[in-house]
mmCIF file of C-alpha atoms in Angstrom:
data_model
loop_
_atom_site.group_PDB
_atom_site.id
_atom_site.type_symbol
_atom_site.label_atom_id
_atom_site.label_comp_id
_atom_site.label_asym_id
_atom_site.label_seq_id
_atom_site.Cartn_x
_atom_site.Cartn_y
_atom_site.Cartn_z
ATOM 1 C CA MET A 1 -6.537 -10.629 -10.571
ATOM 2 C CA THR A 2 -3.771 -9.489 -12.926
ATOM 3 C CA THR A 3 -0.104 -10.114 -12.271
ATOM 4 C CA ALA A 4 3.249 -9.551 -13.914
ATOM 5 C CA ARG A 5 6.193 -11.954 -13.737
ATOM 6 C CA PRO A 6 9.331 -12.598 -15.790
ATOM 7 C CA ALA A 7 8.585 -14.938 -18.665
ATOM 8 C CA ASP A 8 11.724 -17.000 -18.113
ATOM 9 C CA ILE A 9 11.040 -17.852 -14.478
ATOM 10 C CA THR A 10 8.789 -20.703 -13.405
ATOM 11 C CA PRO A 11 7.337 -21.576 -9.994
ATOM 12 C CA THR A 12 9.523 -24.691 -9.899
ATOM 13 C CA ARG A 13 12.632 -22.583 -9.275
ATOM 14 C CA THR A 14 13.986 -22.467 -5.756
ATOM 15 C CA ASP A 15 13.335 -18.821 -4.882
ATOM 16 C CA GLY A 16 10.966 -16.066 -5.946
ATOM 17 C CA VAL A 17 9.575 -12.571 -5.348
ATOM 18 C CA LEU A 18 5.943 -11.464 -5.174
ATOM 19 C CA THR A 19 5.847 -7.683 -5.644
ATOM 20 C CA TYR A 20 3.113 -5.149 -4.937
ATOM 21 C CA ALA A 21 3.062 -1.513 -5.961
ATOM 22 C CA GLN A 22 3.495 0.840 -3.018
ATOM 23 C CA VAL A 23 -0.176 1.833 -3.118
ATOM 24 C CA GLY A 24 -1.298 -1.652 -4.085
ATOM 25 C CA ASP A 25 -2.303 -0.793 -7.643
ATOM 26 C CA LEU A 26 -0.164 0.540 -10.501
ATOM 27 C CA PRO A 27 0.116 -0.208 -14.215
ATOM 28 C CA LEU A 28 1.983 -3.451 -14.812
ATOM 29 C CA GLU A 29 4.337 -1.725 -17.225
ATOM 30 C CA SER A 30 5.243 1.009 -14.751
ATOM 31 C CA GLY A 31 7.817 -1.000 -12.831
ATOM 32 C CA ALA A 32 6.858 1.021 -9.753
ATOM 33 C CA VAL A 33 7.190 -1.786 -7.245
ATOM 34 C CA LEU A 34 8.939 -1.508 -3.921
ATOM 35 C CA PRO A 35 11.742 -4.055 -4.485
ATOM 36 C CA ASP A 36 12.973 -2.449 -7.697
ATOM 37 C CA VAL A 37 13.776 0.591 -5.605
ATOM 38 C CA THR A 38 14.992 -0.998 -2.424
ATOM 39 C CA ILE A 39 16.145 -4.581 -2.828
ATOM 40 C CA GLY A 40 17.678 -4.955 -6.256
ATOM 41 C CA TYR A 41 16.486 -8.556 -6.445
ATOM 42 C CA ASP A 42 18.040 -10.986 -8.908
ATOM 43 C CA THR A 43 15.351 -12.233 -11.294
ATOM 44 C CA ASP A 44 17.672 -15.077 -12.273
ATOM 45 C CA LYS A 45 17.349 -16.335 -8.711
ATOM 46 C CA TYR A 46 13.928 -15.233 -7.468
ATOM 47 C CA PHE A 47 10.510 -15.953 -8.922
ATOM 48 C CA VAL A 48 8.886 -12.528 -9.356
ATOM 49 C CA ILE A 49 5.120 -11.954 -9.292
ATOM 50 C CA SER A 50 3.408 -8.530 -9.199
ATOM 51 C CA PRO A 51 -0.337 -8.720 -8.454
ATOM 52 C CA ASN A 52 -2.492 -5.615 -8.544
ATOM 53 C CA MET A 53 -4.949 -5.260 -5.695
ATOM 54 C CA VAL A 54 -8.565 -6.296 -6.200
ATOM 55 C CA GLY A 55 -10.594 -3.081 -6.255
ATOM 56 C CA GLY A 56 -8.009 -1.134 -8.245
ATOM 57 C CA CYS A 57 -8.133 -0.002 -11.843
ATOM 58 C CA TYR A 58 -5.099 -1.554 -13.507
ATOM 59 C CA GLY A 59 -6.285 -5.022 -14.426
ATOM 60 C CA SER A 60 -7.525 -6.800 -11.314
ATOM 61 C CA THR A 61 -11.297 -6.623 -10.955
ATOM 62 C CA GLY A 62 -12.441 -3.263 -9.623
ATOM 63 C CA PRO A 63 -15.446 -0.921 -9.713
ATOM 64 C CA SER A 64 -14.722 0.100 -13.308
ATOM 65 C CA SER A 65 -14.608 -3.536 -14.478
ATOM 66 C CA PRO A 66 -17.610 -4.958 -16.357
ATOM 67 C CA ALA A 67 -19.859 -6.868 -13.996
ATOM 68 C CA PRO A 68 -20.486 -10.534 -14.886
ATOM 69 C CA ALA A 69 -23.661 -11.464 -16.711
ATOM 70 C CA SER A 70 -25.057 -12.944 -13.499
ATOM 71 C CA ALA A 71 -24.938 -9.480 -11.924
ATOM 72 C CA ASP A 72 -25.592 -7.363 -15.009
ATOM 73 C CA PRO A 73 -26.708 -8.918 -18.318
ATOM 74 C CA GLU A 74 -25.668 -5.707 -20.083
ATOM 75 C CA GLY A 75 -22.108 -5.939 -18.767
ATOM 76 C CA ARG A 76 -22.067 -2.468 -17.235
ATOM 77 C CA PRO A 77 -19.290 -1.579 -14.770
ATOM 78 C CA TRP A 78 -19.701 -2.643 -11.169
ATOM 79 C CA GLY A 79 -19.808 0.986 -10.021
ATOM 80 C CA SER A 80 -21.775 1.406 -6.804
ATOM 81 C CA ARG A 81 -22.408 -2.352 -6.623
ATOM 82 C CA PHE A 82 -18.740 -3.183 -6.035
ATOM 83 C CA PRO A 83 -18.365 -4.864 -2.619
ATOM 84 C CA LEU A 84 -16.030 -4.017 0.217
ATOM 85 C CA VAL A 85 -12.723 -5.850 -0.233
ATOM 86 C CA THR A 86 -10.790 -5.869 3.034
ATOM 87 C CA ILE A 87 -7.049 -6.328 3.444
ATOM 88 C CA ARG A 88 -7.811 -9.862 4.614
ATOM 89 C CA ASP A 89 -9.913 -10.505 1.505
ATOM 90 C CA SER A 90 -6.992 -9.353 -0.655
ATOM 91 C CA VAL A 91 -4.648 -11.776 1.075
ATOM 92 C CA HIS A 92 -7.076 -14.645 0.500
ATOM 93 C CA ALA A 93 -7.265 -13.709 -3.188
ATOM 94 C CA GLU A 94 -3.469 -13.589 -3.449
ATOM 95 C CA LYS A 95 -3.256 -17.007 -1.779
ATOM 96 C CA ARG A 96 -5.439 -18.419 -4.544
ATOM 97 C CA LEU A 97 -3.092 -16.863 -7.092
ATOM 98 C CA LEU A 98 -0.096 -18.526 -5.456
ATOM 99 C CA ASP A 99 -1.947 -21.834 -5.351
ATOM 100 C CA ALA A 100 -2.556 -21.563 -9.084
ATOM 101 C CA LEU A 101 1.164 -20.930 -9.608
ATOM 102 C CA GLY A 102 2.163 -23.842 -7.418
ATOM 103 C CA VAL A 103 3.948 -21.770 -4.781
ATOM 104 C CA LYS A 104 4.164 -23.527 -1.430
ATOM 105 C CA SER A 105 6.263 -21.267 0.791
ATOM 106 C CA LEU A 106 7.094 -17.587 1.194
ATOM 107 C CA HIS A 107 10.726 -16.665 1.806
ATOM 108 C CA HIS A 108 9.666 -13.112 2.676
ATOM 109 C CA VAL A 109 6.583 -10.966 2.771
ATOM 110 C CA ILE A 110 7.676 -7.321 2.608
ATOM 111 C CA GLY A 111 5.423 -4.297 2.489
ATOM 112 C CA GLY A 112 5.306 -0.582 3.135
ATOM 113 C CA SER A 113 2.235 1.439 4.146
ATOM 114 C CA LEU A 114 -0.826 -0.300 2.644
ATOM 115 C CA GLY A 115 1.544 -3.046 1.544
ATOM 116 C CA GLY A 116 2.720 -3.360 5.124
ATOM 117 C CA ALA A 117 -0.837 -4.039 6.232
ATOM 118 C CA ARG A 118 -1.090 -6.750 3.596
ATOM 119 C CA ALA A 119 2.264 -8.222 4.578
ATOM 120 C CA ALA A 120 1.307 -8.429 8.253
ATOM 121 C CA GLU A 121 -2.055 -9.940 7.345
ATOM 122 C CA TRP A 122 -0.247 -12.578 5.281
ATOM 123 C CA ALA A 123 1.839 -13.602 8.294
ATOM 124 C CA VAL A 124 -1.225 -13.914 10.524
ATOM 125 C CA THR A 125 -3.618 -15.506 8.020
ATOM 126 C CA TYR A 126 -1.188 -18.041 6.561
ATOM 127 C CA PRO A 127 1.475 -18.579 9.241
ATOM 128 C CA GLY A 128 2.558 -21.891 7.752
ATOM 129 C CA LEU A 129 3.545 -20.248 4.476
ATOM 130 C CA VAL A 130 5.451 -17.172 5.654
ATOM 131 C CA ARG A 131 9.020 -17.547 6.913
ATOM 132 C CA SER A 132 9.904 -13.843 7.232
ATOM 133 C CA CYS A 133 7.747 -10.733 7.305
ATOM 134 C CA ALA A 134 8.975 -7.143 7.046
ATOM 135 C CA VAL A 135 6.462 -4.391 7.777
ATOM 136 C CA ILE A 136 7.559 -0.873 6.847
ATOM 137 C CA ALA A 137 5.762 2.345 7.875
ATOM 138 C CA SER A 138 2.558 0.564 8.806
ATOM 139 C CA GLY A 139 0.797 -0.764 11.888
ATOM 140 C CA PRO A 140 -1.402 -3.501 13.347
ATOM 141 C CA ALA A 141 -4.683 -1.709 12.581
ATOM 142 C CA ALA A 142 -6.074 1.478 11.107
ATOM 143 C CA THR A 143 -6.290 4.044 13.894
ATOM 144 C CA ALA A 144 -9.131 6.449 14.647
ATOM 145 C CA GLU A 145 -7.087 9.307 13.184
ATOM 146 C CA GLN A 146 -6.403 7.367 9.978
ATOM 147 C CA ILE A 147 -10.104 6.608 9.698
ATOM 148 C CA ALA A 148 -10.809 10.337 10.162
ATOM 149 C CA TRP A 149 -8.394 11.281 7.353
ATOM 150 C CA GLY A 150 -9.911 8.586 5.164
ATOM 151 C CA HIS A 151 -13.415 9.842 5.916
ATOM 152 C CA MET A 152 -12.536 13.320 4.650
ATOM 153 C CA GLN A 153 -11.067 11.869 1.470
ATOM 154 C CA ASN A 154 -14.107 9.687 0.872
ATOM 155 C CA LEU A 155 -16.477 12.615 1.415
ATOM 156 C CA ALA A 156 -14.522 14.759 -1.040
ATOM 157 C CA ILE A 157 -15.232 12.174 -3.737
ATOM 158 C CA ARG A 158 -18.787 11.219 -2.795
ATOM 159 C CA GLN A 159 -20.008 14.807 -2.454
ATOM 160 C CA ASP A 160 -18.766 15.774 -5.909
ATOM 161 C CA PRO A 161 -21.891 15.970 -8.155
ATOM 162 C CA GLY A 162 -19.927 14.048 -10.773
ATOM 163 C CA PHE A 163 -19.845 11.010 -8.484
ATOM 164 C CA ALA A 164 -23.479 10.194 -9.310
ATOM 165 C CA GLY A 165 -23.722 7.696 -6.489
ATOM 166 C CA GLY A 166 -20.775 5.773 -7.908
ATOM 167 C CA ASP A 167 -22.379 5.061 -11.287
ATOM 168 C CA TYR A 168 -20.709 7.746 -13.390
ATOM 169 C CA TYR A 169 -19.322 5.530 -16.157
ATOM 170 C CA PRO A 170 -18.598 6.216 -18.999
ATOM 171 C CA GLY A 171 -18.374 9.861 -17.904
ATOM 172 C CA PRO A 172 -15.308 11.489 -16.333
ATOM 173 C CA GLY A 173 -16.655 11.044 -12.823
ATOM 174 C CA PRO A 174 -15.861 13.137 -9.736
ATOM 175 C CA VAL A 175 -12.604 14.618 -10.992
ATOM 176 C CA THR A 176 -12.728 17.607 -8.640
ATOM 177 C CA GLY A 177 -13.489 15.429 -5.627
ATOM 178 C CA LEU A 178 -10.772 12.922 -6.482
ATOM 179 C CA ALA A 179 -8.194 15.698 -6.776
ATOM 180 C CA LEU A 180 -9.297 17.114 -3.409
ATOM 181 C CA ALA A 181 -9.059 13.664 -1.800
ATOM 182 C CA ARG A 182 -5.520 13.346 -3.068
ATOM 183 C CA ARG A 183 -4.605 16.781 -1.678
ATOM 184 C CA ILE A 184 -5.838 15.700 1.752
ATOM 185 C CA ALA A 185 -3.998 12.388 1.570
ATOM 186 C CA HIS A 186 -0.775 13.885 0.276
ATOM 187 C CA THR A 187 -0.625 16.247 3.235
ATOM 188 C CA THR A 188 -0.505 13.193 5.519
ATOM 189 C CA TYR A 189 2.271 11.648 3.426
ATOM 190 C CA ARG A 190 4.711 14.492 4.151
ATOM 191 C CA SER A 191 5.834 16.149 7.376
ATOM 192 C CA ALA A 192 5.122 19.657 8.651
ATOM 193 C CA ALA A 193 8.860 20.341 8.878
ATOM 194 C CA GLU A 194 9.477 19.321 5.269
ATOM 195 C CA LEU A 195 6.599 21.426 3.942
ATOM 196 C CA HIS A 196 7.886 24.410 5.902
ATOM 197 C CA PHE A 197 11.441 23.899 4.644
ATOM 198 C CA ARG A 198 10.376 23.532 1.002
ATOM 199 C CA PHE A 199 7.654 26.158 0.825
ATOM 200 C CA GLY A 200 7.289 28.136 4.041
ATOM 201 C CA ARG A 201 4.864 30.994 3.410
ATOM 202 C CA ASP A 202 6.241 31.769 -0.036
ATOM 203 C CA ALA A 203 3.857 32.765 -2.796
ATOM 204 C CA GLN A 204 3.943 31.480 -6.337
ATOM 205 C CA ASP A 205 5.975 33.710 -8.639
ATOM 206 C CA GLY A 206 3.872 36.690 -9.645
ATOM 207 C CA HIS A 207 1.108 35.941 -7.122
ATOM 208 C CA ASN A 208 -0.092 38.354 -4.451
ATOM 209 C CA VAL A 209 -1.291 36.328 -1.486
ATOM 210 C CA LEU A 210 -2.281 39.534 0.340
ATOM 211 C CA HIS A 211 -4.593 40.882 -2.336
ATOM 212 C CA PRO A 212 -7.309 43.038 -0.710
ATOM 213 C CA LEU A 213 -9.999 40.941 -2.431
ATOM 214 C CA THR A 214 -9.977 37.346 -1.206
ATOM 215 C CA ALA A 215 -11.570 36.165 -4.451
ATOM 216 C CA GLU A 216 -8.491 37.393 -6.296
ATOM 217 C CA ARG A 217 -5.871 36.227 -3.818
ATOM 218 C CA GLY A 218 -2.817 34.598 -5.355
ATOM 219 C CA ARG A 219 -1.599 31.164 -4.367
ATOM 220 C CA TYR A 220 0.983 30.014 -1.895
ATOM 221 C CA GLN A 221 3.608 27.616 -3.219
ATOM 222 C CA VAL A 222 2.380 24.795 -0.994
ATOM 223 C CA GLU A 223 -1.104 25.182 -2.493
ATOM 224 C CA ASN A 224 0.317 24.840 -5.976
ATOM 225 C CA TYR A 225 2.241 21.737 -4.853
ATOM 226 C CA LEU A 226 -0.909 20.034 -3.581
ATOM 227 C CA ASP A 227 -2.878 21.067 -6.666
ATOM 228 C CA HIS A 228 -0.221 19.457 -8.854
ATOM 229 C CA HIS A 229 -0.471 16.134 -7.051
ATOM 230 C CA GLY A 230 -4.267 16.240 -7.059
ATOM 231 C CA THR A 231 -4.450 16.821 -10.804
ATOM 232 C CA LYS A 232 -1.742 14.245 -11.478
ATOM 233 C CA LEU A 233 -3.758 11.486 -9.793
ATOM 234 C CA THR A 234 -6.933 12.243 -11.745
ATOM 235 C CA ASN A 235 -5.035 11.521 -14.953
ATOM 236 C CA ARG A 236 -4.285 7.935 -13.951
ATOM 237 C CA PHE A 237 -6.742 6.735 -11.323
ATOM 238 C CA ASP A 238 -10.435 5.914 -10.978
ATOM 239 C CA ALA A 239 -12.379 7.549 -8.142
ATOM 240 C CA ASN A 240 -14.294 4.391 -7.229
ATOM 241 C CA SER A 241 -11.013 2.489 -7.021
ATOM 242 C CA TYR A 242 -9.648 5.210 -4.744
ATOM 243 C CA LEU A 243 -12.625 4.615 -2.458
ATOM 244 C CA ALA A 244 -12.243 0.835 -2.642
ATOM 245 C CA ILE A 245 -8.556 0.876 -1.725
ATOM 246 C CA ASN A 246 -9.091 3.543 0.935
ATOM 247 C CA GLU A 247 -11.844 1.450 2.523
ATOM 248 C CA ALA A 248 -9.563 -1.594 2.406
ATOM 249 C CA LEU A 249 -6.914 0.247 4.397
ATOM 250 C CA LEU A 250 -9.490 1.487 6.907
ATOM 251 C CA SER A 251 -10.633 -2.130 7.387
ATOM 252 C CA HIS A 252 -7.155 -3.211 8.481
ATOM 253 C CA ASP A 253 -7.177 -4.824 11.920
ATOM 254 C CA LEU A 254 -5.022 -7.872 12.601
ATOM 255 C CA GLY A 255 -6.927 -8.624 15.801
ATOM 256 C CA ARG A 256 -10.433 -8.533 14.300
ATOM 257 C CA ASP A 257 -12.352 -11.773 15.022
ATOM 258 C CA ARG A 258 -9.154 -13.291 16.426
ATOM 259 C CA GLY A 259 -9.424 -12.319 20.061
ATOM 260 C CA GLY A 260 -7.323 -9.188 19.764
ATOM 261 C CA LEU A 261 -3.849 -8.349 18.531
ATOM 262 C CA ASP A 262 -1.840 -10.490 20.937
ATOM 263 C CA LYS A 263 -3.797 -13.644 20.118
ATOM 264 C CA ALA A 264 -3.663 -12.906 16.400
ATOM 265 C CA LEU A 265 0.111 -12.538 16.425
ATOM 266 C CA ALA A 266 0.578 -15.577 18.681
ATOM 267 C CA ARG A 267 -0.326 -17.790 15.721
ATOM 268 C CA THR A 268 2.588 -16.466 13.634
ATOM 269 C CA THR A 269 5.817 -18.443 13.357
ATOM 270 C CA CYS A 270 7.890 -16.235 11.043
ATOM 271 C CA ASN A 271 10.795 -13.920 11.659
ATOM 272 C CA TRP A 272 9.732 -10.272 11.790
ATOM 273 C CA THR A 273 11.335 -7.003 10.762
ATOM 274 C CA ILE A 274 9.508 -3.804 11.728
ATOM 275 C CA ALA A 275 10.612 -0.343 10.592
ATOM 276 C CA TYR A 276 9.146 3.145 10.829
ATOM 277 C CA VAL A 277 9.929 6.650 9.590
ATOM 278 C CA ASP A 278 10.726 8.926 12.502
ATOM 279 C CA SER A 279 8.774 11.877 11.015
ATOM 280 C CA ASP A 280 5.751 9.839 9.871
ATOM 281 C CA ARG A 281 2.395 11.401 10.776
ATOM 282 C CA LEU A 282 0.181 8.919 8.913
ATOM 283 C CA PHE A 283 1.510 5.758 10.556
ATOM 284 C CA PHE A 284 3.137 7.171 13.664
ATOM 285 C CA PRO A 285 6.258 5.487 15.075
ATOM 286 C CA SER A 286 4.078 4.286 17.950
ATOM 287 C CA ASP A 287 2.039 2.183 15.502
ATOM 288 C CA SER A 288 5.142 0.184 14.588
ATOM 289 C CA GLN A 289 6.238 0.006 18.216
ATOM 290 C CA ILE A 290 2.876 -1.451 19.265
ATOM 291 C CA LEU A 291 3.121 -4.120 16.565
ATOM 292 C CA ALA A 292 6.729 -4.968 17.427
ATOM 293 C CA ALA A 293 5.981 -5.262 21.156
ATOM 294 C CA ALA A 294 2.968 -7.530 20.601
ATOM 295 C CA LEU A 295 4.905 -10.167 18.640
ATOM 296 C CA PRO A 296 5.435 -13.589 20.248
ATOM 297 C CA ASN A 297 9.134 -12.708 20.220
ATOM 298 C CA PRO A 298 9.170 -8.897 20.411
ATOM 299 C CA VAL A 299 11.653 -7.081 18.197
ATOM 300 C CA GLU A 300 13.221 -3.642 18.285
ATOM 301 C CA PRO A 301 11.877 -1.611 15.351
ATOM 302 C CA ALA A 302 14.386 -0.180 12.918
ATOM 303 C CA VAL A 303 14.229 3.572 12.355
ATOM 304 C CA ILE A 304 14.309 5.298 8.980
ATOM 305 C CA HIS A 305 15.542 8.830 9.597
ATOM 306 C CA SER A 306 13.902 11.263 7.205
ATOM 307 C CA PRO A 307 12.376 14.757 7.318
ATOM 308 C CA CYS A 308 9.875 13.735 4.620
ATOM 309 C CA GLY A 309 7.185 12.070 6.706
ATOM 310 C CA HIS A 310 5.421 8.879 5.653
ATOM 311 C CA ASP A 311 6.916 9.014 2.164
ATOM 312 C CA GLY A 312 10.353 8.794 3.745
ATOM 313 C CA PHE A 313 10.444 5.030 3.271
ATOM 314 C CA LEU A 314 10.146 5.605 -0.479
ATOM 315 C CA ILE A 315 12.791 8.333 -0.463
ATOM 316 C CA GLU A 316 15.486 7.039 1.893
ATOM 317 C CA HIS A 317 16.445 4.115 -0.334
ATOM 318 C CA GLU A 318 19.821 3.365 1.228
ATOM 319 C CA GLN A 319 18.435 3.162 4.758
ATOM 320 C CA LEU A 320 15.646 0.844 3.713
ATOM 321 C CA GLU A 321 18.033 -1.295 1.678
ATOM 322 C CA ARG A 322 20.175 -1.861 4.762
ATOM 323 C CA ILE A 323 17.167 -2.802 6.875
ATOM 324 C CA LEU A 324 15.839 -5.242 4.306
ATOM 325 C CA ALA A 325 19.277 -6.662 3.531
ATOM 326 C CA THR A 326 19.647 -7.584 7.198
ATOM 327 C CA SER A 327 16.257 -9.309 7.146
ATOM 328 C CA ILE A 328 17.072 -11.080 3.888
ATOM 329 C CA GLU A 329 20.447 -12.329 5.093
ATOM 330 C CA ALA A 330 18.971 -13.587 8.352
ATOM 331 C CA GLN A 331 16.341 -15.629 6.535
ATOM 332 C CA ASP A 332 18.878 -16.952 4.033
ATOM 333 C CA ALA A 333 21.036 -18.117 6.930
ATOM 334 C CA ALA A 334 18.040 -19.780 8.582
ATOM 335 C CA ASP A 335 17.178 -21.537 5.324
ATOM 336 C CA GLU A 336 20.730 -22.787 4.895
ATOM 337 C CA ALA A 337 20.435 -24.532 8.243
ATOM 338 C CA LYS A 338 17.321 -26.418 7.119
ATOM 339 C CA PRO A 339 16.796 -29.168 4.527
ATOM 340 C CA ARG A 340 16.482 -27.849 0.979
ATOM 341 C CA GLY A 341 13.887 -28.782 -1.579
ATOM 342 C CA ARG A 342 10.971 -26.534 -0.677
ATOM 343 C CA LYS A 343 9.537 -23.990 -3.053
ATOM 344 C CA HIS A 344 10.210 -20.465 -1.839
ATOM 345 C CA LEU A 345 8.597 -17.156 -2.594
ATOM 346 C CA TRP A 346 9.495 -13.605 -1.839
ATOM 347 C CA ALA A 347 6.354 -11.598 -1.216
ATOM 348 C CA VAL A 348 6.947 -7.865 -1.403
ATOM 349 C CA ALA A 349 4.030 -5.552 -0.724
#
């Protein structure tokens, strides 16, 4: 597992931050982590760690990583042999990272979307470590509809001839399928109202969308928008890693092997903050409401008002800042009332 952290901060300091990229896996140099956008954390005060998710393609072991000699004496990439890594598996791996760094307590675990699933899993799996958990635009488990959307994305990749059963290295792989998967996913990240407002039925400049020959029909603006995002992803992401991270999200279920959601959450002892985007159609508001109501001490979810759908939590910075600031201040106040001397960590997913 690879991680980034400020060189001048050590785990012996009082407070810290563990940061994840929004999608769980981004280049370490990108700086594209949730707290940079929403919290404005003080690296002179908080210990900052940024682990990339196992299964990705930016340093932590993933399908494109060379397999160990015990699995492949020739050191070829894992490819189709890469195992399923669930959200729970990722949390266990991150716990080992924190153990290696000497971190004993988490001031906050904060996550949005996939990161929200990881944050909630942290609170349930290691209740003695987590003091506050904030789950943004996520839910207690992947729903049937989310699994259906994920299935279409996975098929788009696997049915591309370039996929070659997952063993396409060192070739380019299923570029067409990966771009199509991203188009499908990106549609779920935005709202119908926003797409209508931005694009409506407008054609690209110079395109005739009513050409008498369908093979020569021009493109609608919304088609061009999705094509752009599909192509953009293929320039920076591995198709097998897309599958691995997608499967991880589909595996998310806090209640699995724990007697259901209520029993799983009953083991938690942390303070909770739950927030949703009111126009989200990937993680519906009801997903957050179900999680909030099932807590040992139910909370009222905060609402992020945005026309932009699921991505609203990444766009409405000021609203999210206020929500997280309230959570942060509440935990700081709780800590002030307790004896000092523990090691603290902020975990931001």
